[in-house]
Short mmCIF file of C-alpha atoms in Angstrom, two decimals:
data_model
loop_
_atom_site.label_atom_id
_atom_site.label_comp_id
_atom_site.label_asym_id
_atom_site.label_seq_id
_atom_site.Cartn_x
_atom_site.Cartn_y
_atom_site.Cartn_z
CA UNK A 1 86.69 75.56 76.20
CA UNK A 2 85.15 75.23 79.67
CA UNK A 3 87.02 77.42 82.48
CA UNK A 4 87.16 80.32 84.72
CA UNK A 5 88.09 83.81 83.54
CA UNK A 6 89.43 86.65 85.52
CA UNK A 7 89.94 90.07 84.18
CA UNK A 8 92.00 91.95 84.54
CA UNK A 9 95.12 90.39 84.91
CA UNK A 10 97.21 93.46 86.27
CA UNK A 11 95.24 96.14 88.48
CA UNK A 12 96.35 99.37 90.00
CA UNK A 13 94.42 101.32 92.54
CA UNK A 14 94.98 104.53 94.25
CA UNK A 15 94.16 104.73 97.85
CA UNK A 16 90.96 105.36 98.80
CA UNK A 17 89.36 104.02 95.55
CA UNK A 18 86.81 101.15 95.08
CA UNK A 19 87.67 98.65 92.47
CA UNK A 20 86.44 95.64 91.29
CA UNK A 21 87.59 92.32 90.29
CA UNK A 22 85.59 89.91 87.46
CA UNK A 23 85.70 86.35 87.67
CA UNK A 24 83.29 84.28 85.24
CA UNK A 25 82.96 80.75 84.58
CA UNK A 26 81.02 78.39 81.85
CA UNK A 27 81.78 75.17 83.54
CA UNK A 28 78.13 75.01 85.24
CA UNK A 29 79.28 74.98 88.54
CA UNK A 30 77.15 76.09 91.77
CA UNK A 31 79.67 77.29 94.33
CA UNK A 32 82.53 80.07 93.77
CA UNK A 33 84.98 81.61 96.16
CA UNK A 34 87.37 84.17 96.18
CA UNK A 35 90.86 83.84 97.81
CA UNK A 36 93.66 86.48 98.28
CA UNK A 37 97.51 84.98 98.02
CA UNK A 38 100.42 86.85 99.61
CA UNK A 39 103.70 86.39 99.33
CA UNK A 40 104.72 83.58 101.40
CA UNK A 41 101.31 82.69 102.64
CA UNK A 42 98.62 80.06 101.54
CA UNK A 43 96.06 81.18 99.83
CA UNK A 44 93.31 82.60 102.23
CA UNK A 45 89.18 82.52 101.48
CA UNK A 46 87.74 85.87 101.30
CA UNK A 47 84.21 85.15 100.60
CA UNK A 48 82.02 82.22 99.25
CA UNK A 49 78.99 81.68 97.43
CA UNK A 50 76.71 78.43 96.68
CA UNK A 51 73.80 79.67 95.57
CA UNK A 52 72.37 82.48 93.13
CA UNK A 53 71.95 85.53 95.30
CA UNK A 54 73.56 84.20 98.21
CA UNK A 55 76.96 84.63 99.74
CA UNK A 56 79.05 83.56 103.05
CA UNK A 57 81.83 85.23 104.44
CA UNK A 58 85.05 83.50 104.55
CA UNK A 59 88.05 83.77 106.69
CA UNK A 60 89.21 87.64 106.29
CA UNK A 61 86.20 88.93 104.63
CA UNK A 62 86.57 93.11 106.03
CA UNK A 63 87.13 95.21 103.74
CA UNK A 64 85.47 93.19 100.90
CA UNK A 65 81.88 92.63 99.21
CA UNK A 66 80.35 90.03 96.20
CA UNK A 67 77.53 89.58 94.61
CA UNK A 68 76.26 86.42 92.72
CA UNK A 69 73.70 88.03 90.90
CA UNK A 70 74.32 84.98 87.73
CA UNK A 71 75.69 81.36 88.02
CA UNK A 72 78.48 82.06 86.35
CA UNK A 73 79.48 85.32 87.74
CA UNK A 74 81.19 86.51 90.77
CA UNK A 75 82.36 89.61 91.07
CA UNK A 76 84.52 90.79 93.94
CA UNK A 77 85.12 94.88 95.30
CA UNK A 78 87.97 95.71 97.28
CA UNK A 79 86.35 98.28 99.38
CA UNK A 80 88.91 101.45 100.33
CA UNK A 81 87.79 99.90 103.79
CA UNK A 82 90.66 96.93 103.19
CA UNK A 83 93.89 97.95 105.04
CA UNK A 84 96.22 96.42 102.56
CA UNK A 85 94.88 95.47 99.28
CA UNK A 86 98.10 94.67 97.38
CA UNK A 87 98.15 91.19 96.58
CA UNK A 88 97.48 88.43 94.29
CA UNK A 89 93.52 87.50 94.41
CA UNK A 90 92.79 83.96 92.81
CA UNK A 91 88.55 82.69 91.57
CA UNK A 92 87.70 79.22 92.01
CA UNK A 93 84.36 77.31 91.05
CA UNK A 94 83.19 73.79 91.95
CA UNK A 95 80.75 71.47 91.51
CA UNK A 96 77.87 71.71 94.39
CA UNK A 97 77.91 68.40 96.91
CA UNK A 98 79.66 65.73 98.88
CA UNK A 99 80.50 63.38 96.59
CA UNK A 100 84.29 63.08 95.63
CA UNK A 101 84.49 64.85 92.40
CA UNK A 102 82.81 68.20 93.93
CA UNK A 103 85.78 68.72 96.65
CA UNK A 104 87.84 70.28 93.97
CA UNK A 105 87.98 73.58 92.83
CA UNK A 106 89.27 75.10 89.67
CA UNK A 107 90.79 78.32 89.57
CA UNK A 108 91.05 80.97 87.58
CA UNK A 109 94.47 83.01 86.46
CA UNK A 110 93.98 85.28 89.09
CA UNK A 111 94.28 89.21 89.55
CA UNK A 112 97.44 90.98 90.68
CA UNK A 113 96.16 93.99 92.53
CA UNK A 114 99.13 97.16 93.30
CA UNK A 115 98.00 99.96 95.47
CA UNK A 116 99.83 102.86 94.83
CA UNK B 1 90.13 73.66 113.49
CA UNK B 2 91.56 72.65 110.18
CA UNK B 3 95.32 73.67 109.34
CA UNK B 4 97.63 72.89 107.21
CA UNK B 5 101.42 72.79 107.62
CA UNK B 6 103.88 72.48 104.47
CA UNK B 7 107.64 73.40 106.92
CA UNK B 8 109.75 73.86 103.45
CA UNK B 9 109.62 77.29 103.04
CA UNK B 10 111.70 76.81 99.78
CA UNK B 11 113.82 74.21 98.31
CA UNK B 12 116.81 74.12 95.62
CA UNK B 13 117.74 70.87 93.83
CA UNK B 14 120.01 69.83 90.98
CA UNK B 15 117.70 68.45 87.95
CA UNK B 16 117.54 65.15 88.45
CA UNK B 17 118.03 64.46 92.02
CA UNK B 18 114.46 63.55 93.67
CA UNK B 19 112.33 65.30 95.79
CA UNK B 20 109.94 65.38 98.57
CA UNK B 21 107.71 68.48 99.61
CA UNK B 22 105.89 67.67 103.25
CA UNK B 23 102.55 68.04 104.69
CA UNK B 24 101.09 67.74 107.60
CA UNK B 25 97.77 68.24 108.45
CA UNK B 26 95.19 68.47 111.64
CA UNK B 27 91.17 68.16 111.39
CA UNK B 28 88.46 66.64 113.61
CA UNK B 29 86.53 65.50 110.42
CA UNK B 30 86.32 61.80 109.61
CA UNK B 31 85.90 62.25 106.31
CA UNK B 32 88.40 64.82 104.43
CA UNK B 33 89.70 65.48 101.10
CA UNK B 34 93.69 66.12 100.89
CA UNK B 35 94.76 67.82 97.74
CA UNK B 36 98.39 69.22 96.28
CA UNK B 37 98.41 72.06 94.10
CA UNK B 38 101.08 73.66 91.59
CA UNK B 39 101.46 77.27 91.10
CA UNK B 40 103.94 78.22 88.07
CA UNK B 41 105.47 81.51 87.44
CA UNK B 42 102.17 82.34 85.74
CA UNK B 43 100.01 82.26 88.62
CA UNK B 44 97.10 79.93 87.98
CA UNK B 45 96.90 76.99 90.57
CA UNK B 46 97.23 73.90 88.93
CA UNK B 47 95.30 70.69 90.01
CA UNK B 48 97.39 67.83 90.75
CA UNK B 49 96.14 65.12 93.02
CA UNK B 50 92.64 64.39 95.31
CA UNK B 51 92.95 61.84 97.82
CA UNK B 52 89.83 60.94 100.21
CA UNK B 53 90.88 59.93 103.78
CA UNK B 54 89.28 56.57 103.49
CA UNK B 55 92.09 55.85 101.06
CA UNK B 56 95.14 55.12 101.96
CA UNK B 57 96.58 54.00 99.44
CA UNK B 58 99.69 55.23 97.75
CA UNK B 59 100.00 56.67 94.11
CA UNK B 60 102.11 57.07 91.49
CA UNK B 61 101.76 59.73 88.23
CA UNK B 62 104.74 59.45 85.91
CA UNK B 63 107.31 60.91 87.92
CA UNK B 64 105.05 62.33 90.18
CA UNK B 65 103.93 59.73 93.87
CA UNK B 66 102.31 60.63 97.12
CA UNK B 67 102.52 59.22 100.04
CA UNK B 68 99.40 59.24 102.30
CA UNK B 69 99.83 58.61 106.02
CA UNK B 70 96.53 58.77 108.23
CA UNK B 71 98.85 57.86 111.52
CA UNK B 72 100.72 60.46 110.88
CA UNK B 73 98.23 63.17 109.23
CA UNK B 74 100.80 63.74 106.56
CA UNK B 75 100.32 63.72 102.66
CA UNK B 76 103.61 63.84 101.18
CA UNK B 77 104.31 64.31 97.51
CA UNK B 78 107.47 63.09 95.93
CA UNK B 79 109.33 64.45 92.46
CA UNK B 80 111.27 61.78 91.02
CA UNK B 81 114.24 62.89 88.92
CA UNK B 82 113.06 66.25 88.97
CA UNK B 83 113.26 68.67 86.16
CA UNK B 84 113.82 72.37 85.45
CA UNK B 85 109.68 72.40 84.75
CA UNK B 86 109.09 71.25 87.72
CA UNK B 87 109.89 74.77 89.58
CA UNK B 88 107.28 76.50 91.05
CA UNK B 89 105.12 76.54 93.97
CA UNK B 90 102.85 73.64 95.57
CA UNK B 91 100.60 74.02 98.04
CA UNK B 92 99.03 71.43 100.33
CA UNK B 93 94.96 71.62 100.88
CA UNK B 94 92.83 69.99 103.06
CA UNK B 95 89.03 70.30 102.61
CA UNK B 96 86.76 71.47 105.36
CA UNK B 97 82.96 70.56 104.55
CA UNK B 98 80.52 72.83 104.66
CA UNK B 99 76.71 72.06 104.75
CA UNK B 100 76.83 72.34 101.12
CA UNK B 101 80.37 72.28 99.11
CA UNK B 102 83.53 72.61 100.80
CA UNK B 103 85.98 75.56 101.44
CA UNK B 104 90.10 74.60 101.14
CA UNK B 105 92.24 75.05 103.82
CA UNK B 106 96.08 75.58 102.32
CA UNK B 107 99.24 75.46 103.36
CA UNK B 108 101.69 78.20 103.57
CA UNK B 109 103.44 76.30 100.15
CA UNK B 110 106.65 74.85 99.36
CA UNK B 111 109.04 76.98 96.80
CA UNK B 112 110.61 74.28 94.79
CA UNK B 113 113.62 75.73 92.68
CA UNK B 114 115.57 72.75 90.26
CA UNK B 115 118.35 74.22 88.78
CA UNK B 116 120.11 72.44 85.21
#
């Protein structure tokens, strides 16, 4: 079955540690982003990537880093550098273009990250 | 810039009764992609609707209708006789284009609560 995966589902991090979150997809699709939910917000775009080995920040990207090393991999580290890491951090893919099936994204399950 | 405005912060409704979650929207494109989005307990963002601004035409899913107003930048989405299922979270998104792709502006969501 085509879709995104993120693992893992459940994350805890002391302070002061790096972790990283995994977010792969087999549905052949170019661009991937990273979003972080909190509770009673939208969801907010942390970075974005269109392109093998290249990346653009999105709207609250301190704190965080990516790599796109691999189509279908996109890989995001929450840096000991982000203030407030606790929240609910959500992968989407979509198709590369202007035409009307490539405005939508898919997302993934998502990764609920607890600092303690 | 592009924003997004959903004002129902949360709403509780007997099963059965309809319902309508708003949205109102600002951008200076002229051509924009309006999208609604579910988010059950679980977590994953659910796809519901894409609607291009050059159409203005209303639609109907099963139970499910939206109502798409250029005059008034809103995109509402209706729940007729609503059911317990139907609880969970829906966010408004408007697409902002990008050179390549697009990145998705959302809405704060709506918490939509149907009691039996």
């Amino acid at each position: 079955d085509g879709g995104i995966t993120q693992s893992p589902k459940y994350l805890f991090r002391k302070e002061g540690q790096n972790v990283t979150l995994s977010c792969e997809q087999n549905l052949n699709h170019d661009a991937m982003y990273w979003y972080r939910q909190d509770p009673g917000q939208g969801l907010r775009l942390i970075y974005y990537s269109q392109i093998v080995n290249d990346f653009q920040k999105g709207d609250i990207a301190e704190g965080y880093s990516v790599s796109r090393e691999k189509k279908e991999s996109f890989p995001l580290t929450v840096t000991s550098a982000q203030k407030n890491p606790t929240a609910f951090y959500l992968c989407a893919s979509s198709p590369l273009g202007q035409g009307e099936s490539d405005n939508e994204q898919f997302f993934g399950p998502g990764t609920r990250l607890t600092v303690l | 810039a592009q924003k997004v405005t959903q004002a129902q912060t949360e709403i509780s409704v007997v099963e059965k009764e309809d319902v309508t979650l708003d949205c109102v929207y600002e951008t200076r494109d002229t051509t924009y992609y309006l999208f609604w989005y579910k988010q059950p307990p679980s977590g994953e963002l659910v796809f519901l609707i894409r609607r291009n601004s050059f159409d203005e035409q209303n639609e109907i899913s099963g139970r499910y209708s939206w109502n798409f107003q250029k005059s008034t930048s809103s995109f509402n989405f209706t729940i007729t006789a609503s059911q317990v299922v139907d609880s969970a979270v829906y966010f408004c998104a408007l697409s902002e284009l990008m050179e390549y792709g697009n990145k998705l502006v959302f809405g704060a969501g709506t918490i939509l609560r149907v009691k039996s």
